mmCIF file of C-alpha atoms in Angstrom:
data_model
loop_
_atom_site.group_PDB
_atom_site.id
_atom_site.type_symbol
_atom_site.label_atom_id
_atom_site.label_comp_id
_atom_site.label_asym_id
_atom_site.label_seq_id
_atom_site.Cartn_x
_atom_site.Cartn_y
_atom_site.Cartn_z
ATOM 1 C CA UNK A 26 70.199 289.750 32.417
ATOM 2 C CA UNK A 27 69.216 286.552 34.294
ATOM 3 C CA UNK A 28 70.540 286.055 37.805
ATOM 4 C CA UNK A 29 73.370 283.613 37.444
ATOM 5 C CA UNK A 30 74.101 284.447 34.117
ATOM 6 C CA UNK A 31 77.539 285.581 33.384
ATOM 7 C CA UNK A 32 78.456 289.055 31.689
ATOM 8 C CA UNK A 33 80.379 288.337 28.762
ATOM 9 C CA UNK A 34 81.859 291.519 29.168
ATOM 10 C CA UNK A 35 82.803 291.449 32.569
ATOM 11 C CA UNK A 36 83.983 288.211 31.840
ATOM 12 C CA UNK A 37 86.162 289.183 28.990
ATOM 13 C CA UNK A 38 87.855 291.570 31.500
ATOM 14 C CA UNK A 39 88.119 289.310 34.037
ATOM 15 C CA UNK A 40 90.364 286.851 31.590
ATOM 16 C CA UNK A 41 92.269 289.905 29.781
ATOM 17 C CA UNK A 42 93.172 290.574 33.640
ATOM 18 C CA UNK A 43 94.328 287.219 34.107
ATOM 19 C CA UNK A 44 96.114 286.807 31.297
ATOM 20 C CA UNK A 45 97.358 290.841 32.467
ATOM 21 C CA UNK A 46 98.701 289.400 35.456
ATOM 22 C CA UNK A 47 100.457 285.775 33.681
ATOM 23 C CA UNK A 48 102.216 288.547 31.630
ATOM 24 C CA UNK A 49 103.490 290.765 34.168
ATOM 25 C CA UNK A 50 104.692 287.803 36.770
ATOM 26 C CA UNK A 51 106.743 286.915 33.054
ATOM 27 C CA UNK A 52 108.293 290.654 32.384
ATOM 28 C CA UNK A 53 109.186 290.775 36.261
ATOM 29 C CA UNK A 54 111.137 287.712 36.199
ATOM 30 C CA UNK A 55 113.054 289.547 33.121
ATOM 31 C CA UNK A 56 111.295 287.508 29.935
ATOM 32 C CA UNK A 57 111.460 290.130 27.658
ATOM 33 C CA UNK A 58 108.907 288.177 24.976
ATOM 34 C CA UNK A 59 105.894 288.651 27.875
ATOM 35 C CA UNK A 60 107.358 292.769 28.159
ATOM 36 C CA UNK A 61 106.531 292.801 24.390
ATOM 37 C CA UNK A 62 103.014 290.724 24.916
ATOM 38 C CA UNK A 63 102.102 294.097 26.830
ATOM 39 C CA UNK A 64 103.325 296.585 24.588
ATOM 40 C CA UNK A 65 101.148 294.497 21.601
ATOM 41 C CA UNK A 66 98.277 294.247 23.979
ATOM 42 C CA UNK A 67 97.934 297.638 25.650
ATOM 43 C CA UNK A 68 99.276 300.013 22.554
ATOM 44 C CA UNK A 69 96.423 300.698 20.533
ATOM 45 C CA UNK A 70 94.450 301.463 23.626
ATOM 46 C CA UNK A 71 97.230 303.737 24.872
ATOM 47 C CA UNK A 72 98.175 305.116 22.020
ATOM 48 C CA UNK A 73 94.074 306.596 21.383
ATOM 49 C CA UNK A 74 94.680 308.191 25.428
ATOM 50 C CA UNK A 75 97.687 310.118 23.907
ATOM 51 C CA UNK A 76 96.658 310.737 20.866
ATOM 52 C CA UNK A 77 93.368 312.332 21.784
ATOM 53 C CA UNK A 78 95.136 314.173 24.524
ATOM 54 C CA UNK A 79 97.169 316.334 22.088
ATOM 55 C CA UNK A 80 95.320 315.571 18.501
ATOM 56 C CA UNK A 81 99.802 315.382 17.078
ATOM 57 C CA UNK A 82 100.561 311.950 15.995
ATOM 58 C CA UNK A 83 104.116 312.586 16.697
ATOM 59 C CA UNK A 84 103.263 313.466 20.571
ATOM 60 C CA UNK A 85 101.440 310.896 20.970
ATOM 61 C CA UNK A 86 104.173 308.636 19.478
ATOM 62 C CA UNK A 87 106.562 310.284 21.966
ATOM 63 C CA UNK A 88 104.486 310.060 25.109
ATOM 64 C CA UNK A 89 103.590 306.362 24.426
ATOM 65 C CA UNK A 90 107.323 305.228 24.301
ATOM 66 C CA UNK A 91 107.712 307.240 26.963
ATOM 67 C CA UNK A 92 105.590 305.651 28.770
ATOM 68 C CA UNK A 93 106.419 301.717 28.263
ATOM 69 C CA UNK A 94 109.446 303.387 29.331
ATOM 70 C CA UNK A 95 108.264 304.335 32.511
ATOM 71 C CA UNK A 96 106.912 300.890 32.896
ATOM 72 C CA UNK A 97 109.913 299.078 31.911
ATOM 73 C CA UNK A 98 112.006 300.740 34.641
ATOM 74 C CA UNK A 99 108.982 300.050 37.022
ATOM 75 C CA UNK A 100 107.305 296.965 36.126
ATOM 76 C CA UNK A 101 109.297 295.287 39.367
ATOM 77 C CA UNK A 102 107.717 297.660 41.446
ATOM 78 C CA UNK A 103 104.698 297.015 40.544
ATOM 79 C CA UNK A 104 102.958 294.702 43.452
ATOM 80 C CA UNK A 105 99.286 294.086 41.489
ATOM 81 C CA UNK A 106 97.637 296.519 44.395
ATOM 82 C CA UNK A 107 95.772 297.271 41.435
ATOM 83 C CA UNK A 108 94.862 295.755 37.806
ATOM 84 C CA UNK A 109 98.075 296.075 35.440
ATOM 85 C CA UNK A 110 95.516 297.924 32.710
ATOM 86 C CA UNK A 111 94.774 300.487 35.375
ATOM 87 C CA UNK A 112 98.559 301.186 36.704
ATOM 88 C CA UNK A 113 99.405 301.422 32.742
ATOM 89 C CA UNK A 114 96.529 304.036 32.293
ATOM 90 C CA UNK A 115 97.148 305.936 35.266
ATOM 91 C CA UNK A 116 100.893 306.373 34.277
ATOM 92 C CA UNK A 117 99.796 307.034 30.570
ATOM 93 C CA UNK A 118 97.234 309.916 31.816
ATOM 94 C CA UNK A 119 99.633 311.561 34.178
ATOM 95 C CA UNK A 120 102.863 311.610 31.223
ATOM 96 C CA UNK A 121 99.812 313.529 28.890
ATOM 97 C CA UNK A 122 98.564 315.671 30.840
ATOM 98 C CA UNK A 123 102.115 316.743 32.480
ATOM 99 C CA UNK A 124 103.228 316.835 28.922
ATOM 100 C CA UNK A 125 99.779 319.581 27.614
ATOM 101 C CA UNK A 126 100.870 321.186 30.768
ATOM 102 C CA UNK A 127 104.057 321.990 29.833
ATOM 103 C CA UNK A 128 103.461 322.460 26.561
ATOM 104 C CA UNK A 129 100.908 325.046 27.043
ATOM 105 C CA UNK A 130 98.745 326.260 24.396
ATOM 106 C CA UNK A 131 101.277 325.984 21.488
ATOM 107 C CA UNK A 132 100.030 322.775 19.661
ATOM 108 C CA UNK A 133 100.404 321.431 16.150
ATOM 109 C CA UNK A 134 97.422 319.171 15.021
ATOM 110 C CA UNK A 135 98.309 316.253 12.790
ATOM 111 C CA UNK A 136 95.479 314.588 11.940
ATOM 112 C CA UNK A 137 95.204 310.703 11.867
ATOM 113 C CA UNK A 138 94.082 309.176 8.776
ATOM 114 C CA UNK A 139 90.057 308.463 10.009
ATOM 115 C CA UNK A 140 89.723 304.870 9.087
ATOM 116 C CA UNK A 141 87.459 303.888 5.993
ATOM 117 C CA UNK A 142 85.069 301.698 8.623
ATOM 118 C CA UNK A 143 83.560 305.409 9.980
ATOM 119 C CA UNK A 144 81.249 305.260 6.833
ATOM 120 C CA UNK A 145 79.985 301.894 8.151
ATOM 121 C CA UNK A 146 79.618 303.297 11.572
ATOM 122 C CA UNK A 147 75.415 302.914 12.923
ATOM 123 C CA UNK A 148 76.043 306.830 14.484
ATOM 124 C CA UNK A 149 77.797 308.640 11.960
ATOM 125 C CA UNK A 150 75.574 306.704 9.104
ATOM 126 C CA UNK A 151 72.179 308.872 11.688
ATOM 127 C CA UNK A 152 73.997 311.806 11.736
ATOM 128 C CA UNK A 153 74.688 311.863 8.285
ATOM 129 C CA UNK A 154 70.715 311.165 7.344
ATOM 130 C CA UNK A 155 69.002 313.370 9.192
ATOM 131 C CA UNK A 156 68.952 316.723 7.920
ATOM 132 C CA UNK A 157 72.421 318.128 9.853
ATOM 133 C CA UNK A 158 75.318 320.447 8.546
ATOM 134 C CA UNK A 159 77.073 317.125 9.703
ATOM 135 C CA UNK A 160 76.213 315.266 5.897
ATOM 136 C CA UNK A 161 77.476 318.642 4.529
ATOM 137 C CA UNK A 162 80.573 319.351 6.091
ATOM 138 C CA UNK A 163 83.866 317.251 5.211
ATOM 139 C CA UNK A 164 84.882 314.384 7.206
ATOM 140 C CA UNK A 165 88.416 316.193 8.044
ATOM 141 C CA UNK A 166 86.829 319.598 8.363
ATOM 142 C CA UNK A 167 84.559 318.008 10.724
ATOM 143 C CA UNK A 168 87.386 315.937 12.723
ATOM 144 C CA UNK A 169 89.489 319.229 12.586
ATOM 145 C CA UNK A 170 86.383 320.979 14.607
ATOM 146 C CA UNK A 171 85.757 318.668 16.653
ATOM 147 C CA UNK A 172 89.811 318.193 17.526
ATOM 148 C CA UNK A 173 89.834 322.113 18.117
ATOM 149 C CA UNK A 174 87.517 322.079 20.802
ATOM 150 C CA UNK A 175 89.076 319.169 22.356
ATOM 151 C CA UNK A 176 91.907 321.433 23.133
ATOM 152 C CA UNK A 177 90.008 324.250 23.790
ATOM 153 C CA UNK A 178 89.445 322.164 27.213
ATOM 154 C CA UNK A 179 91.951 321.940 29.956
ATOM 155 C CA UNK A 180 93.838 319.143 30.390
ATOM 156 C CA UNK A 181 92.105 317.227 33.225
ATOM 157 C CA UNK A 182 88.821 317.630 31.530
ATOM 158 C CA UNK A 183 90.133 316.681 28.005
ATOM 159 C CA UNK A 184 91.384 312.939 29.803
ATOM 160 C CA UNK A 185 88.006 312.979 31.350
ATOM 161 C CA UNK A 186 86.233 313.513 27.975
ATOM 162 C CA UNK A 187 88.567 310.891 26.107
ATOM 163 C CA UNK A 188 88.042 308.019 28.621
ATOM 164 C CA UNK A 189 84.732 308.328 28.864
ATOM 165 C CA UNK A 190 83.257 309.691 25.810
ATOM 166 C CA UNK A 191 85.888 307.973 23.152
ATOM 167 C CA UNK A 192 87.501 304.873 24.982
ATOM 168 C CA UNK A 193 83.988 304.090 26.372
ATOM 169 C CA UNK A 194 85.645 303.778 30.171
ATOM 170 C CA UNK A 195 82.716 303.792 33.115
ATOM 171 C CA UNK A 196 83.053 306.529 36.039
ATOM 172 C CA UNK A 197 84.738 304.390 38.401
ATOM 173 C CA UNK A 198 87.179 303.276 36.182
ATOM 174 C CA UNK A 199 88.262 306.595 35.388
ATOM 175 C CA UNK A 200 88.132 307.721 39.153
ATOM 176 C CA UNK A 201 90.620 304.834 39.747
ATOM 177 C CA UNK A 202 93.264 305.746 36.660
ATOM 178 C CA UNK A 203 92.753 309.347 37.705
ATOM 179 C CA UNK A 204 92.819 309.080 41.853
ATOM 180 C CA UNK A 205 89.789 311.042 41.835
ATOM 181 C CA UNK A 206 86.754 310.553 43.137
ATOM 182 C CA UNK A 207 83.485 309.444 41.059
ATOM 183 C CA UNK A 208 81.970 312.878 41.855
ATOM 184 C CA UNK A 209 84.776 314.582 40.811
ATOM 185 C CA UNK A 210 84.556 312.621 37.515
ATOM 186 C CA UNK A 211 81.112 313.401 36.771
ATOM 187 C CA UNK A 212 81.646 316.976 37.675
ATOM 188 C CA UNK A 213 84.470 317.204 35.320
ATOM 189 C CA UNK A 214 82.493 315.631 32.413
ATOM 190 C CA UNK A 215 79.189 317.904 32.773
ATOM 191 C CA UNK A 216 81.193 320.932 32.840
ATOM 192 C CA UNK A 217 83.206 319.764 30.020
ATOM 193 C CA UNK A 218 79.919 318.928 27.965
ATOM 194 C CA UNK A 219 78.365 321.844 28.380
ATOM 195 C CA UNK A 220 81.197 323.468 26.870
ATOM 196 C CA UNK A 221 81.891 321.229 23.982
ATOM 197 C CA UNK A 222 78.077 321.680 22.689
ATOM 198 C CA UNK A 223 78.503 325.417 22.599
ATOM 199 C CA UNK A 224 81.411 325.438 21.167
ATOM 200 C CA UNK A 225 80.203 322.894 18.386
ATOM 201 C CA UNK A 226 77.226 324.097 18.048
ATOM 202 C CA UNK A 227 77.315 324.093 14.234
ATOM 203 C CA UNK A 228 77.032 320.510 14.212
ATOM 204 C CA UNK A 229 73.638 320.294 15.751
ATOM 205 C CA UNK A 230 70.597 319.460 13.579
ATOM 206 C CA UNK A 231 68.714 321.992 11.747
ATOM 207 C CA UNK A 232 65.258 322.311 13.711
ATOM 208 C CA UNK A 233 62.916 321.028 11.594
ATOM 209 C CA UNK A 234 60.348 323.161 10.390
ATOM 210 C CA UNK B 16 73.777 330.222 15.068
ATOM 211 C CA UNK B 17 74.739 331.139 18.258
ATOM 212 C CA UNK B 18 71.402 329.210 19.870
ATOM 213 C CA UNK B 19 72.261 326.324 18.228
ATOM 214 C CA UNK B 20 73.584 323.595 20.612
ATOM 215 C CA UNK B 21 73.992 319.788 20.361
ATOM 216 C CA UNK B 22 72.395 318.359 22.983
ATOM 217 C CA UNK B 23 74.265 314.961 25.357
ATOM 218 C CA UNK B 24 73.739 312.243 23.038
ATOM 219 C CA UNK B 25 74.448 313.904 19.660
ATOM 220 C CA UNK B 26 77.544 315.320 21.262
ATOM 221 C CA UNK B 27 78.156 312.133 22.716
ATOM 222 C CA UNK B 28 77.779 310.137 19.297
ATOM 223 C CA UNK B 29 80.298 313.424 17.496
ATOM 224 C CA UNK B 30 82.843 312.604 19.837
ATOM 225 C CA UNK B 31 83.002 308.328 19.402
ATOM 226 C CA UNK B 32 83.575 309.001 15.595
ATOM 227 C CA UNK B 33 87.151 310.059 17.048
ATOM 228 C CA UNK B 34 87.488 306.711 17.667
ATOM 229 C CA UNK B 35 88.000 306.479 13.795
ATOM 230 C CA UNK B 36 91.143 308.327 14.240
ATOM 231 C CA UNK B 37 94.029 305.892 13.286
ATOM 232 C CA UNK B 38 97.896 305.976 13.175
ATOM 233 C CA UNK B 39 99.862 305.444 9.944
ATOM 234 C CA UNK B 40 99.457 301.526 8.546
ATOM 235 C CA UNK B 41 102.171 299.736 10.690
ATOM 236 C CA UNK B 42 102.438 301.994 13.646
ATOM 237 C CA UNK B 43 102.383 299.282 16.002
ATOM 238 C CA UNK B 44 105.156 297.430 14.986
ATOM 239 C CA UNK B 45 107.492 300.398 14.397
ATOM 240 C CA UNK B 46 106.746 301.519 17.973
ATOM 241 C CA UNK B 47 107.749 297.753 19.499
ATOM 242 C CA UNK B 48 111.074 298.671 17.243
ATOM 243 C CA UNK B 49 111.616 301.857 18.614
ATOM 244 C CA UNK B 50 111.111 300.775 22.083
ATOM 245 C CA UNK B 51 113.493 297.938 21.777
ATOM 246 C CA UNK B 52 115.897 300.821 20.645
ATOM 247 C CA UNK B 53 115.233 302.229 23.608
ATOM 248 C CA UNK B 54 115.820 299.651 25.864
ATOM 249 C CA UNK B 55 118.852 298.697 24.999
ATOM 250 C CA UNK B 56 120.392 302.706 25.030
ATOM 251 C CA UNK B 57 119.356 302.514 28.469
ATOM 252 C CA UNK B 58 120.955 298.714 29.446
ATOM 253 C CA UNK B 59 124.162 300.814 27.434
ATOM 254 C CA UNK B 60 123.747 303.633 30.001
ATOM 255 C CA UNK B 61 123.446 301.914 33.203
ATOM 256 C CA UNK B 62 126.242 301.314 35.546
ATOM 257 C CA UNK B 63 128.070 297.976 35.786
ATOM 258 C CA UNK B 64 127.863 297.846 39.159
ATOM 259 C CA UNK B 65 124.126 297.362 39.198
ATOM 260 C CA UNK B 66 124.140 295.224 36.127
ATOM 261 C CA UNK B 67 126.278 292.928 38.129
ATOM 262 C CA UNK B 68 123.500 293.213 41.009
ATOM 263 C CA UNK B 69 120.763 292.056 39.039
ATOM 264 C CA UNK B 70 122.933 289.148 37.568
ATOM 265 C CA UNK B 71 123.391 288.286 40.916
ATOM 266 C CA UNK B 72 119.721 288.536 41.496
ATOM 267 C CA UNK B 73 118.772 286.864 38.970
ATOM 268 C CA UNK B 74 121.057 283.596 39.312
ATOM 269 C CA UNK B 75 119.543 283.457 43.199
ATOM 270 C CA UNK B 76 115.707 284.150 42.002
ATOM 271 C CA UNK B 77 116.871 281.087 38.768
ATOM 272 C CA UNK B 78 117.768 279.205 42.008
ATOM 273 C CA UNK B 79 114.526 279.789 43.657
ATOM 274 C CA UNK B 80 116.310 280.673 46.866
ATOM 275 C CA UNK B 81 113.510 282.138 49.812
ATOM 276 C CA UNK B 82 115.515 285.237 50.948
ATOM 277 C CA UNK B 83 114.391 285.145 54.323
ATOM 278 C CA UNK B 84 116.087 281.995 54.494
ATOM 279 C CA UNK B 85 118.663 282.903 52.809
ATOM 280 C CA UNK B 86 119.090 285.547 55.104
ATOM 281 C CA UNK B 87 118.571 283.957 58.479
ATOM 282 C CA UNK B 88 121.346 281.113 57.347
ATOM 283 C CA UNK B 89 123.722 284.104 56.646
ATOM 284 C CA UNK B 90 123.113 285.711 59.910
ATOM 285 C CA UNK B 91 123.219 282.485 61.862
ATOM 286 C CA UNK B 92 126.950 282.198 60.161
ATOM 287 C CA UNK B 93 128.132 285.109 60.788
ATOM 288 C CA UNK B 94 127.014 284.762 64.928
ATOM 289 C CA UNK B 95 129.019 281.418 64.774
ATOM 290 C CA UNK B 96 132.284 282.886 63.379
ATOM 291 C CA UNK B 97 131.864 285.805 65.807
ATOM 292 C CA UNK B 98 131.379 283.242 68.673
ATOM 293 C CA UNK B 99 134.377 280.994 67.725
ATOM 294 C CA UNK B 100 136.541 284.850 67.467
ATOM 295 C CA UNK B 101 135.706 285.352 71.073
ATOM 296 C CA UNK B 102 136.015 281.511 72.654
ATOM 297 C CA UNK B 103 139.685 281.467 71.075
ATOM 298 C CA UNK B 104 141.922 283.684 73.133
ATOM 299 C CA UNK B 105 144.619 285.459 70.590
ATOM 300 C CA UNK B 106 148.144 284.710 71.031
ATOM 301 C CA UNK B 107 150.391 288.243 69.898
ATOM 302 C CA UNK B 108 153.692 287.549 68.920
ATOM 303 C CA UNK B 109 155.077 289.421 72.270
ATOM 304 C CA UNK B 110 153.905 286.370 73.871
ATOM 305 C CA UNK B 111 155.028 284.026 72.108
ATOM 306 C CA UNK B 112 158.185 285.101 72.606
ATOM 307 C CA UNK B 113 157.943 285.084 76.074
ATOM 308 C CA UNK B 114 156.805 282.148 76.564
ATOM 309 C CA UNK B 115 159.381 280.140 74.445
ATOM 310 C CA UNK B 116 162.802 280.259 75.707
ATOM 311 C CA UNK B 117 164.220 279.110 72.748
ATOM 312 C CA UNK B 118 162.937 281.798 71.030
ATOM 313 C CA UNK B 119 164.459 284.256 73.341
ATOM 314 C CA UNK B 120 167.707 283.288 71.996
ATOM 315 C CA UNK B 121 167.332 284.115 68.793
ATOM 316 C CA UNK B 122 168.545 287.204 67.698
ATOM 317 C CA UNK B 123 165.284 289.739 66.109
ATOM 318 C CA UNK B 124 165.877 290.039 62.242
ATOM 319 C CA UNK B 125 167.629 293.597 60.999
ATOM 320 C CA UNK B 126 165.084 294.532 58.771
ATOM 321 C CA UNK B 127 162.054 294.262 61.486
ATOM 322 C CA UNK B 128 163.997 296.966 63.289
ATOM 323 C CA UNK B 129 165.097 300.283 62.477
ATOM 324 C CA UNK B 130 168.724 300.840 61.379
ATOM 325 C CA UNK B 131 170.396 300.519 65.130
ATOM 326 C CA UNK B 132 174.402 300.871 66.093
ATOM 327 C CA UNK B 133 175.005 297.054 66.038
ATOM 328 C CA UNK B 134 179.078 297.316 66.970
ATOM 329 C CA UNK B 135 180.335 299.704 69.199
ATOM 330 C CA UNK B 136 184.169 299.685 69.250
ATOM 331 C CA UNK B 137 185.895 300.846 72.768
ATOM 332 C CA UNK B 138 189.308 301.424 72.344
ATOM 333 C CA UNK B 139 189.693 303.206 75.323
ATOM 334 C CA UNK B 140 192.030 300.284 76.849
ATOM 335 C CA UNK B 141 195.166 300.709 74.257
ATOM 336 C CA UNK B 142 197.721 302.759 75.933
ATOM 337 C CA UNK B 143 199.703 303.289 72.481
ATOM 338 C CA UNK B 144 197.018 304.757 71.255
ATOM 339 C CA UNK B 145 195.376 307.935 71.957
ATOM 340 C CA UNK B 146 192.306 308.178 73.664
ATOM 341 C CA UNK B 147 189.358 307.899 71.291
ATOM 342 C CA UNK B 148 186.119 308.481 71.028
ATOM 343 C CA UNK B 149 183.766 305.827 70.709
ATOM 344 C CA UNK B 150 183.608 304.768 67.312
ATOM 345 C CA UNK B 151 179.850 303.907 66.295
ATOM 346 C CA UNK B 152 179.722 302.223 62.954
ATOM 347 C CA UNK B 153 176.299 302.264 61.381
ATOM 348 C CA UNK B 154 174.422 299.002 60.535
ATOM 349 C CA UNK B 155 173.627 299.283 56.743
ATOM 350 C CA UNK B 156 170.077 298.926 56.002
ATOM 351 C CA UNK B 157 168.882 295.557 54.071
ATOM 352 C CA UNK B 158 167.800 297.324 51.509
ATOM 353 C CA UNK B 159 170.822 299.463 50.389
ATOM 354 C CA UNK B 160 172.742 297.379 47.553
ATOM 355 C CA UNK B 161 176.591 297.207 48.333
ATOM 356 C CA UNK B 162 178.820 299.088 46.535
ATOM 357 C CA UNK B 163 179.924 297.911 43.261
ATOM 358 C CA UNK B 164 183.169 298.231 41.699
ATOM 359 C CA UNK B 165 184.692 297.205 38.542
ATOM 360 C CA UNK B 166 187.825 295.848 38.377
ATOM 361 C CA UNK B 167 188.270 294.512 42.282
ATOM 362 C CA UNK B 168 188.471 297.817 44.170
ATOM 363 C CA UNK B 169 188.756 300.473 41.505
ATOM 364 C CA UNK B 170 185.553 303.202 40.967
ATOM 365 C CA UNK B 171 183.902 302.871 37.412
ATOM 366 C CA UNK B 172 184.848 305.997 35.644
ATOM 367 C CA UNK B 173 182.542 308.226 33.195
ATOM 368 C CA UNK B 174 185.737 309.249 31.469
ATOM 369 C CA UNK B 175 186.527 307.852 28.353
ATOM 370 C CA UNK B 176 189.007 305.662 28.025
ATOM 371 C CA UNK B 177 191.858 305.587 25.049
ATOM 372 C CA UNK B 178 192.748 301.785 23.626
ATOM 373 C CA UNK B 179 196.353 300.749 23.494
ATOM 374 C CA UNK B 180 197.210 297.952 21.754
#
């Protein structure tokens, strides 16, 4: 990129942060229509952190209210230290993984429906060409594979994997949500790597002959 | 098998197909229901006492009053009524008293007292007489009622009474 020219992504983030903050200053002076703004804004988002957290629709439907909750009680605490997207994260990442903690290892997976546009996607459109058990094996088989080794990790590296790997969140970001340092993050996500591509191993291509 | 092992980016691209995962059609708006439902079981559960804080609250933030002035004019009020206490010396009652004579003349009202002997007979003088003791008749209290009788002097009576014609 030129010098001078302006990221359109950082500039998208700089005006959803704006329009973060117009919101909040709304919700803390009680207007209950701005509240709602957020909840519309921030759900989908939120709702993929739970939901990949615990693979259980119903969890994740749990946590999330749970969560606005949390904010709703809070929001006039909240003194914009930080962005509003990043307090709202950090809250949301704590409630899951307290909530796997607790829960320990007895877990229910209820798949979400895997939207029709997956067939469209660039990646899973390579994967399914080359020569992989990927173009063989079922779409939910696959997502239920790939959904058991997500909670074959712990916890803290499962939030690491989902921000990064499936919300497409950079280090720092994470660091911030997660009070943790950038090192830590990185740490976290190599280890957790190196276990997910043993333990879907099955999925890699054939090696071609 | 076992060798087998994606390698960063194909694991990378497995996972983003997760992003694929979606709730039910009309999650979204169910959940703004359901956390509207919410809300208000928790305005239901909270105490009226700090409901009728934030009312208050809110009427002073609707008035866009600073609180630190707000504060310093209610602290510079309350110095001046504790100044005016002290300049104006109190006046009890006692002194009052004292210091009108033509209050001293008047006689304290019965009920601001406790029941007292107010008439003391001394009968001591009458020769014809023998000698008596001093006769103290109680004052009755102001807030016994009199006795009643019916019929100008005669006791009501439970008894029942036979008609004579």
């Amino acid at each position: 990129m030129a010098a001078g020219e302006i990221d359109p992504v950082a500039a998208e983030k700089e005006a959803s942060r704006r329009e973060d903050e117009a919101l909040v200053a709304r919700a803390q002076a009680g207007d209950s229509a701005a509240f709602d703004s957020l909840v519309v804004k921030h759900s989908p988002k939120l709702y993929a952190q739970m939901y990949h957290m615990t693979s259980n629709h119903d969890d994740a439907n749990d946590m999330l209210q749970d969560v606005w909750m949390k904010v709703y009680r809070n929001i006039k605490g909240f003194r914009g230290k930080s962005a509003f997207s990043t307090w709202l994260h950090s809250i949301a990442a704590n409630t899951a993984i307290n909530f796997v903690q607790k829960r320990g290892r007895r877990w229910t997976m209820s798949l979400d429906d895997v939207d029709n546009g997956i067939s469209n996607d660039k990646e899973f459109a390579e994967l399914t060409t080359q020569s992989t058990p990927v173009r063989d094996a079922d779409l939910s088989e696959m997502q239920r594979k790939i959904n058991e080794a997500m909670m074959k990790l712990t916890p803290e590296h499962r939030a690491v994997v989902t921000m990064f790997d499936i919300q497409g969140m950079s280090h720092g970001e994470i660091a911030e949500i997660l009070k943790i340092s950038e090192g830590t993050v990185r740490s976290r996500l190599f280890y957790a790597h190196k276990q997910l591509q043993g333990w879907l191993g099955e999925f890699a291509p054939n090696p071609t002959p | 098998m076992a060798d087998k092992q994606l390698n960063e980016k194909q694991l990378q691209a497995l996972l983003r197909l997760k992003r694929y995962e979606q709730p039910p059609p009309g999650y979204f708006n169910d959940l703004l229901a359901g956390i509207h439902e919410r809300q208000r079981e928790e305005m239901l559960r909270r105490p009226a006492w700090r409901i009728a804080v934030e009312r208050v609250k809110t009427f002073f933030q609707s008035m866009r009053v600073d609180w630190r002035y707000a504060g310093t004019m209610a602290g510079i009020l309350l110095t001046g009524v504790g100044i005016i206490q002290i300049a104006m010396p109190k006046q009890r009652p006692s002194a009052i008293a004292t210091s009108n004579p033509a209050l001293n003349a008047q006689p304290v009202a019965a009920h601001s007292t406790p029941p007292q002997p107010v008439l003391t007979l001394n009968v001591q003088d009458q020769k014809l007489l023998p000698p008596l003791q001093r006769v103290v008749v109680p004052a009755r209290s102001g807030t016994q009622p009199a006795p009643q009788f019916v019929g100008g002097g005669l006791p009501a009576s439970y008894e029942a009474t036979q008609i004579r014609f």
